[in-house]
Every structure is written in structure tokens, then in C-alpha cells.
Amino acid sequence: AMDASCTPLVIIGSQGEWFRKRKSNYTIVHCNDKDIGANGFNHLQSLGKFRSFGFIGAGPNIYWSAHREEGFRKAARQAKNAVRIFHPKSIEINSTDTDALSKWLQALPKPTAVMAAYDEIAAKALAICKSLGINIPRQVALLGVDNDELLCNTARPTISSIQPDHEGLGRIGAEILNRMMT
């Protein structure tokens, strides 16, 4: 019988925390989330003059969200802009988080540009803005990540979103796995 720890393994879109005990024969492939955050800031900044910039994270200890935030903050620092950050208590936004996010969105000096770590939280921010009478995009320019077409295209107004190259990531993972197996 073959030892499972010898089986070639490619992990896509994760830090691979469950496989850290493995000594060899595995590779982790994921997006450059810092670049996604930086590109998000640069895109929002290109849209016009904003009084403030914000970033809505995806909850605690979620590496890709933290990296996107880091890239967003770094690009903002380079452009000499401060960023206000909102961190939900978990990736599942509950009513306490919704109330806190409402207060946070209301407090941002308008017009403001906000990047959400992923589309679902951008949609929640959009719904909150609509319920508060905050105009999208005049008062709050909103940007998501992952380009969830159903979610982004059915929202009113539609949500702009960064499309990571998930297919390219899969291709790279398959090429690496093929090399490992041969």
C-alpha cells in the first residue's frame, strides 16, 4: 500500500493548513491577494475625488481578506490617503455586524470609495446603503471581488467586482500536479 503522505498534492485557494505536517510532495497555489487589494484601491481612486476610502474585511483570521486589506492599505498609503477599515466578527455577518456596518457606512465622509473583500459582503453593504438612503455610486462607490455574476448582475445598482483568474490558477495547479506525478 502506498503511503498517503507520498501522494502528490496541489492545494488551490487555501493556505493548506491541514497539510503543514507533510514534509514534501505538495504545493499550494493561490491568487496574489495583495495585488487584488492594491488594484482595487487604484481602480476606486481613478474614479474621482473621494473624501474617504474604506475596506470591509471578511472576518477574523481569513488570510485572503487580510492580504487584500494589506494591499489596499499599502496602495492608499502610497497615494497619501487614509483608509477606514470594518472587520465583521465572522464571515457570516449577523445582525450585530449589520448594525455596526450601518453605523460605519453612515460615518464615512462622503463621497467615499469602499472595497469589500468579496462580493457577498459588497452586496450586504449595498443593501444597507439602500436602506439608509445612501446613494450608490454618488455617495458610496462600491467594489467587490470574485465577480459572482449572479450576485453582481442582479443587484440594483449592479456591483462592480474584480475578477481573479481562477481558471488560470486551476491551470497552474494542474501543470504542477502533472510535473509532480511524472
PDB file of C-alpha atoms in Angstrom:
ATOM      1  CA  ALA A   1       0.000   0.000   0.000  1.00  0.00           C
ATOM      2  CA  MET A   2       1.194   3.474  -0.871  1.00  0.00           C
ATOM      3  CA  ASP A   3       1.796   5.962   1.959  1.00  0.00           C
ATOM      4  CA  ALA A   4      -0.798   8.756   1.556  1.00  0.00           C
ATOM      5  CA  SER A   5       1.799  11.360   2.546  1.00  0.00           C
ATOM      6  CA  CYS A   6       3.735  10.447  -0.634  1.00  0.00           C
ATOM      7  CA  THR A   7       0.764  11.097  -2.926  1.00  0.00           C
ATOM      8  CA  PRO A   8       1.359  14.250  -4.996  1.00  0.00           C
ATOM      9  CA  LEU A   9      -0.986  17.014  -3.838  1.00  0.00           C
ATOM     10  CA  VAL A  10      -1.779  20.504  -5.148  1.00  0.00           C
ATOM     11  CA  ILE A  11      -3.877  22.725  -2.891  1.00  0.00           C
ATOM     12  CA  ILE A  12      -5.668  25.603  -4.650  1.00  0.00           C
ATOM     13  CA  GLY A  13      -7.071  28.685  -2.926  1.00  0.00           C
ATOM     14  CA  SER A  14      -6.107  27.745   0.624  1.00  0.00           C
ATOM     15  CA  GLN A  15      -3.114  28.157   2.887  1.00  0.00           C
ATOM     16  CA  GLY A  16      -3.062  24.374   3.198  1.00  0.00           C
ATOM     17  CA  GLU A  17      -3.052  24.488   6.994  1.00  0.00           C
ATOM     18  CA  TRP A  18      -4.285  20.871   7.182  1.00  0.00           C
ATOM     19  CA  PHE A  19      -1.272  19.637   5.213  1.00  0.00           C
ATOM     20  CA  ARG A  20       1.523  21.511   7.025  1.00  0.00           C
ATOM     21  CA  LYS A  21       2.696  18.276   8.701  1.00  0.00           C
ATOM     22  CA  ARG A  22       3.627  16.912   5.272  1.00  0.00           C
ATOM     23  CA  LYS A  23       7.337  17.199   4.627  1.00  0.00           C
ATOM     24  CA  SER A  24       7.167  17.044   0.838  1.00  0.00           C
ATOM     25  CA  ASN A  25       5.205  16.309  -2.317  1.00  0.00           C
ATOM     26  CA  TYR A  26       2.666  19.107  -2.007  1.00  0.00           C
ATOM     27  CA  THR A  27       2.303  22.622  -3.427  1.00  0.00           C
ATOM     28  CA  ILE A  28      -0.050  25.460  -2.538  1.00  0.00           C
ATOM     29  CA  VAL A  29      -1.334  27.737  -5.315  1.00  0.00           C
ATOM     30  CA  HIS A  30      -3.413  30.858  -4.691  1.00  0.00           C
ATOM     31  CA  CYS A  31      -4.162  34.339  -6.050  1.00  0.00           C
ATOM     32  CA  ASN A  32      -1.974  37.319  -5.261  1.00  0.00           C
ATOM     33  CA  ASP A  33      -4.477  38.841  -2.864  1.00  0.00           C
ATOM     34  CA  LYS A  34      -2.212  41.805  -2.047  1.00  0.00           C
ATOM     35  CA  ASP A  35      -2.303  42.764  -5.730  1.00  0.00           C
ATOM     36  CA  ILE A  36      -6.086  42.370  -5.756  1.00  0.00           C
ATOM     37  CA  GLY A  37      -6.323  44.847  -2.860  1.00  0.00           C
ATOM     38  CA  ALA A  38      -3.893  47.296  -4.474  1.00  0.00           C
ATOM     39  CA  ASN A  39      -5.693  47.078  -7.827  1.00  0.00           C
ATOM     40  CA  GLY A  40      -8.993  47.664  -6.040  1.00  0.00           C
ATOM     41  CA  PHE A  41      -7.707  50.843  -4.398  1.00  0.00           C
ATOM     42  CA  ASN A  42      -6.144  52.103  -7.631  1.00  0.00           C
ATOM     43  CA  HIS A  43      -9.375  51.496  -9.543  1.00  0.00           C
ATOM     44  CA  LEU A  44     -11.500  53.291  -6.956  1.00  0.00           C
ATOM     45  CA  GLN A  45      -9.051  56.199  -6.799  1.00  0.00           C
ATOM     46  CA  SER A  46      -9.199  56.534 -10.605  1.00  0.00           C
ATOM     47  CA  LEU A  47     -12.965  57.142 -10.431  1.00  0.00           C
ATOM     48  CA  GLY A  48     -12.679  60.648  -8.982  1.00  0.00           C
ATOM     49  CA  LYS A  49     -12.160  62.683  -5.850  1.00  0.00           C
ATOM     50  CA  PHE A  50     -13.283  60.965  -2.665  1.00  0.00           C
ATOM     51  CA  ARG A  51     -13.286  62.340   0.862  1.00  0.00           C
ATOM     52  CA  SER A  52     -12.600  58.888   2.296  1.00  0.00           C
ATOM     53  CA  PHE A  53     -11.705  55.293   1.436  1.00  0.00           C
ATOM     54  CA  GLY A  54     -12.899  52.173   3.221  1.00  0.00           C
ATOM     55  CA  PHE A  55     -12.265  48.447   3.222  1.00  0.00           C
ATOM     56  CA  ILE A  56     -14.726  45.847   4.518  1.00  0.00           C
ATOM     57  CA  GLY A  57     -12.964  42.650   5.575  1.00  0.00           C
ATOM     58  CA  ALA A  58     -14.323  39.117   5.561  1.00  0.00           C
ATOM     59  CA  GLY A  59     -13.975  38.341   9.254  1.00  0.00           C
ATOM     60  CA  PRO A  60     -11.061  37.426  11.538  1.00  0.00           C
ATOM     61  CA  ASN A  61      -8.181  35.117  10.576  1.00  0.00           C
ATOM     62  CA  ILE A  62      -9.129  34.837   6.895  1.00  0.00           C
ATOM     63  CA  TYR A  63      -5.773  35.099   5.148  1.00  0.00           C
ATOM     64  CA  TRP A  64      -7.011  36.185   1.714  1.00  0.00           C
ATOM     65  CA  SER A  65      -9.072  39.007   3.220  1.00  0.00           C
ATOM     66  CA  ALA A  66      -6.134  40.160   5.354  1.00  0.00           C
ATOM     67  CA  HIS A  67      -3.869  40.137   2.271  1.00  0.00           C
ATOM     68  CA  ARG A  68      -6.417  42.082   0.195  1.00  0.00           C
ATOM     69  CA  GLU A  69      -6.705  44.621   3.009  1.00  0.00           C
ATOM     70  CA  GLU A  70      -2.912  44.871   3.253  1.00  0.00           C
ATOM     71  CA  GLY A  71      -2.596  45.559  -0.489  1.00  0.00           C
ATOM     72  CA  PHE A  72      -5.436  48.112  -0.326  1.00  0.00           C
ATOM     73  CA  ARG A  73      -3.823  49.910   2.651  1.00  0.00           C
ATOM     74  CA  LYS A  74      -0.363  49.941   1.041  1.00  0.00           C
ATOM     75  CA  ALA A  75      -1.698  51.447  -2.213  1.00  0.00           C
ATOM     76  CA  ALA A  76      -3.653  54.033  -0.196  1.00  0.00           C
ATOM     77  CA  ARG A  77      -0.522  54.975   1.810  1.00  0.00           C
ATOM     78  CA  GLN A  78       1.442  55.388  -1.421  1.00  0.00           C
ATOM     79  CA  ALA A  79      -1.322  57.707  -2.687  1.00  0.00           C
ATOM     80  CA  LYS A  80      -1.268  59.516   0.689  1.00  0.00           C
ATOM     81  CA  ASN A  81      -4.813  58.500   1.620  1.00  0.00           C
ATOM     82  CA  ALA A  82      -6.058  57.147   4.930  1.00  0.00           C
ATOM     83  CA  VAL A  83      -8.306  54.079   4.910  1.00  0.00           C
ATOM     84  CA  ARG A  84     -11.090  53.276   7.345  1.00  0.00           C
ATOM     85  CA  ILE A  85     -11.492  49.541   7.970  1.00  0.00           C
ATOM     86  CA  PHE A  86     -14.505  47.471   9.002  1.00  0.00           C
ATOM     87  CA  HIS A  87     -13.996  43.933  10.313  1.00  0.00           C
ATOM     88  CA  PRO A  88     -17.055  41.702  10.828  1.00  0.00           C
ATOM     89  CA  LYS A  89     -16.899  39.278  13.765  1.00  0.00           C
ATOM     90  CA  SER A  90     -17.150  36.293  11.402  1.00  0.00           C
ATOM     91  CA  ILE A  91     -17.552  35.554   7.697  1.00  0.00           C
ATOM     92  CA  GLU A  92     -21.291  35.073   8.379  1.00  0.00           C
ATOM     93  CA  ILE A  93     -22.474  38.631   9.023  1.00  0.00           C
ATOM     94  CA  ASN A  94     -25.018  38.625  11.842  1.00  0.00           C
ATOM     95  CA  SER A  95     -27.415  41.373  12.987  1.00  0.00           C
ATOM     96  CA  THR A  96     -24.818  42.867  15.369  1.00  0.00           C
ATOM     97  CA  ASP A  97     -22.369  43.139  12.478  1.00  0.00           C
ATOM     98  CA  THR A  98     -25.096  44.597  10.237  1.00  0.00           C
ATOM     99  CA  ASP A  99     -25.835  47.319  12.829  1.00  0.00           C
ATOM    100  CA  ALA A 100     -22.118  48.078  13.207  1.00  0.00           C
ATOM    101  CA  LEU A 101     -21.621  48.117   9.414  1.00  0.00           C
ATOM    102  CA  SER A 102     -24.596  50.504   9.086  1.00  0.00           C
ATOM    103  CA  LYS A 103     -23.026  52.923  11.592  1.00  0.00           C
ATOM    104  CA  TRP A 104     -19.629  52.584   9.881  1.00  0.00           C
ATOM    105  CA  LEU A 105     -21.072  53.295   6.406  1.00  0.00           C
ATOM    106  CA  GLN A 106     -23.038  56.289   7.733  1.00  0.00           C
ATOM    107  CA  ALA A 107     -19.931  57.728   9.415  1.00  0.00           C
ATOM    108  CA  LEU A 108     -17.694  57.617   6.323  1.00  0.00           C
ATOM    109  CA  PRO A 109     -17.142  61.139   4.945  1.00  0.00           C
ATOM    110  CA  LYS A 110     -18.992  61.241   1.604  1.00  0.00           C
ATOM    111  CA  PRO A 111     -18.311  60.798  -1.214  1.00  0.00           C
ATOM    112  CA  THR A 112     -16.449  57.647  -0.237  1.00  0.00           C
ATOM    113  CA  ALA A 113     -14.996  54.670  -2.087  1.00  0.00           C
ATOM    114  CA  VAL A 114     -15.297  51.257  -0.426  1.00  0.00           C
ATOM    115  CA  MET A 115     -13.787  47.918  -1.380  1.00  0.00           C
ATOM    116  CA  ALA A 116     -15.296  44.745   0.047  1.00  0.00           C
ATOM    117  CA  ALA A 117     -13.118  41.648   0.458  1.00  0.00           C
ATOM    118  CA  TYR A 118     -15.646  39.604  -1.571  1.00  0.00           C
ATOM    119  CA  ASP A 119     -18.894  40.120  -3.463  1.00  0.00           C
ATOM    120  CA  GLU A 120     -21.283  38.811  -0.829  1.00  0.00           C
ATOM    121  CA  ILE A 121     -20.189  41.433   1.696  1.00  0.00           C
ATOM    122  CA  ALA A 122     -20.332  44.095  -1.047  1.00  0.00           C
ATOM    123  CA  ALA A 123     -23.968  43.075  -1.630  1.00  0.00           C
ATOM    124  CA  LYS A 124     -24.681  43.386   2.113  1.00  0.00           C
ATOM    125  CA  ALA A 125     -23.101  46.869   2.114  1.00  0.00           C
ATOM    126  CA  LEU A 126     -25.201  47.823  -0.928  1.00  0.00           C
ATOM    127  CA  ALA A 127     -28.421  46.669   0.787  1.00  0.00           C
ATOM    128  CA  ILE A 128     -27.509  48.620   3.935  1.00  0.00           C
ATOM    129  CA  CYS A 129     -26.747  51.773   1.904  1.00  0.00           C
ATOM    130  CA  LYS A 130     -30.110  51.478   0.127  1.00  0.00           C
ATOM    131  CA  SER A 131     -31.944  51.035   3.454  1.00  0.00           C
ATOM    132  CA  LEU A 132     -30.188  54.158   4.811  1.00  0.00           C
ATOM    133  CA  GLY A 133     -30.936  56.210   1.698  1.00  0.00           C
ATOM    134  CA  ILE A 134     -27.223  56.434   0.780  1.00  0.00           C
ATOM    135  CA  ASN A 135     -26.862  56.821  -2.987  1.00  0.00           C
ATOM    136  CA  ILE A 136     -24.731  54.272  -4.830  1.00  0.00           C
ATOM    137  CA  PRO A 137     -22.493  55.300  -6.624  1.00  0.00           C
ATOM    138  CA  ARG A 138     -22.689  59.087  -5.953  1.00  0.00           C
ATOM    139  CA  GLN A 139     -22.179  58.907  -2.183  1.00  0.00           C
ATOM    140  CA  VAL A 140     -20.588  55.449  -1.927  1.00  0.00           C
ATOM    141  CA  ALA A 141     -18.616  53.860  -4.774  1.00  0.00           C
ATOM    142  CA  LEU A 142     -18.559  50.131  -4.005  1.00  0.00           C
ATOM    143  CA  LEU A 143     -16.229  47.429  -5.357  1.00  0.00           C
ATOM    144  CA  GLY A 144     -16.348  43.682  -4.673  1.00  0.00           C
ATOM    145  CA  VAL A 145     -14.042  40.767  -5.518  1.00  0.00           C
ATOM    146  CA  ASP A 146     -14.702  37.444  -7.334  1.00  0.00           C
ATOM    147  CA  ASN A 147     -17.178  38.754  -9.919  1.00  0.00           C
ATOM    148  CA  ASP A 148     -20.016  36.486  -8.787  1.00  0.00           C
ATOM    149  CA  GLU A 149     -22.085  37.216 -11.904  1.00  0.00           C
ATOM    150  CA  LEU A 150     -25.459  36.220 -10.457  1.00  0.00           C
ATOM    151  CA  LEU A 151     -24.974  38.317  -7.322  1.00  0.00           C
ATOM    152  CA  CYS A 152     -23.341  41.315  -9.047  1.00  0.00           C
ATOM    153  CA  ASN A 153     -25.677  41.486 -12.057  1.00  0.00           C
ATOM    154  CA  THR A 154     -28.938  41.069 -10.140  1.00  0.00           C
ATOM    155  CA  ALA A 155     -28.056  43.728  -7.543  1.00  0.00           C
ATOM    156  CA  ARG A 156     -29.557  47.178  -8.175  1.00  0.00           C
ATOM    157  CA  PRO A 157     -27.453  49.059  -8.963  1.00  0.00           C
ATOM    158  CA  THR A 158     -25.161  46.317 -10.232  1.00  0.00           C
ATOM    159  CA  ILE A 159     -21.961  45.706  -8.261  1.00  0.00           C
ATOM    160  CA  SER A 160     -18.583  46.258  -9.885  1.00  0.00           C
ATOM    161  CA  SER A 161     -16.175  43.481  -8.995  1.00  0.00           C
ATOM    162  CA  ILE A 162     -12.592  42.373  -9.539  1.00  0.00           C
ATOM    163  CA  GLN A 163     -12.327  39.041 -11.382  1.00  0.00           C
ATOM    164  CA  PRO A 164      -9.390  36.966 -10.068  1.00  0.00           C
ATOM    165  CA  ASP A 165      -8.007  34.472 -12.604  1.00  0.00           C
ATOM    166  CA  HIS A 166      -9.467  31.333 -11.013  1.00  0.00           C
ATOM    167  CA  GLU A 167      -9.218  29.369 -14.275  1.00  0.00           C
ATOM    168  CA  GLY A 168      -5.537  30.312 -14.607  1.00  0.00           C
ATOM    169  CA  LEU A 169      -4.988  29.176 -11.017  1.00  0.00           C
ATOM    170  CA  GLY A 170      -6.557  25.791 -11.873  1.00  0.00           C
ATOM    171  CA  ARG A 171      -4.376  25.501 -14.981  1.00  0.00           C
ATOM    172  CA  ILE A 172      -1.218  26.240 -12.963  1.00  0.00           C
ATOM    173  CA  GLY A 173      -2.299  23.720 -10.319  1.00  0.00           C
ATOM    174  CA  ALA A 174      -2.889  21.042 -12.977  1.00  0.00           C
ATOM    175  CA  GLU A 175       0.502  21.718 -14.620  1.00  0.00           C
ATOM    176  CA  ILE A 176       2.292  21.469 -11.268  1.00  0.00           C
ATOM    177  CA  LEU A 177       0.424  18.265 -10.371  1.00  0.00           C
ATOM    178  CA  ASN A 178       1.302  16.773 -13.751  1.00  0.00           C
ATOM    179  CA  ARG A 179       5.018  17.558 -13.171  1.00  0.00           C
ATOM    180  CA  MET A 180       4.853  16.084  -9.672  1.00  0.00           C
ATOM    181  CA  MET A 181       3.269  12.875 -10.950  1.00  0.00           C
ATOM    182  CA  THR A 182       5.799  12.441 -13.776  1.00  0.00           C
TER     183      THR A 182
END
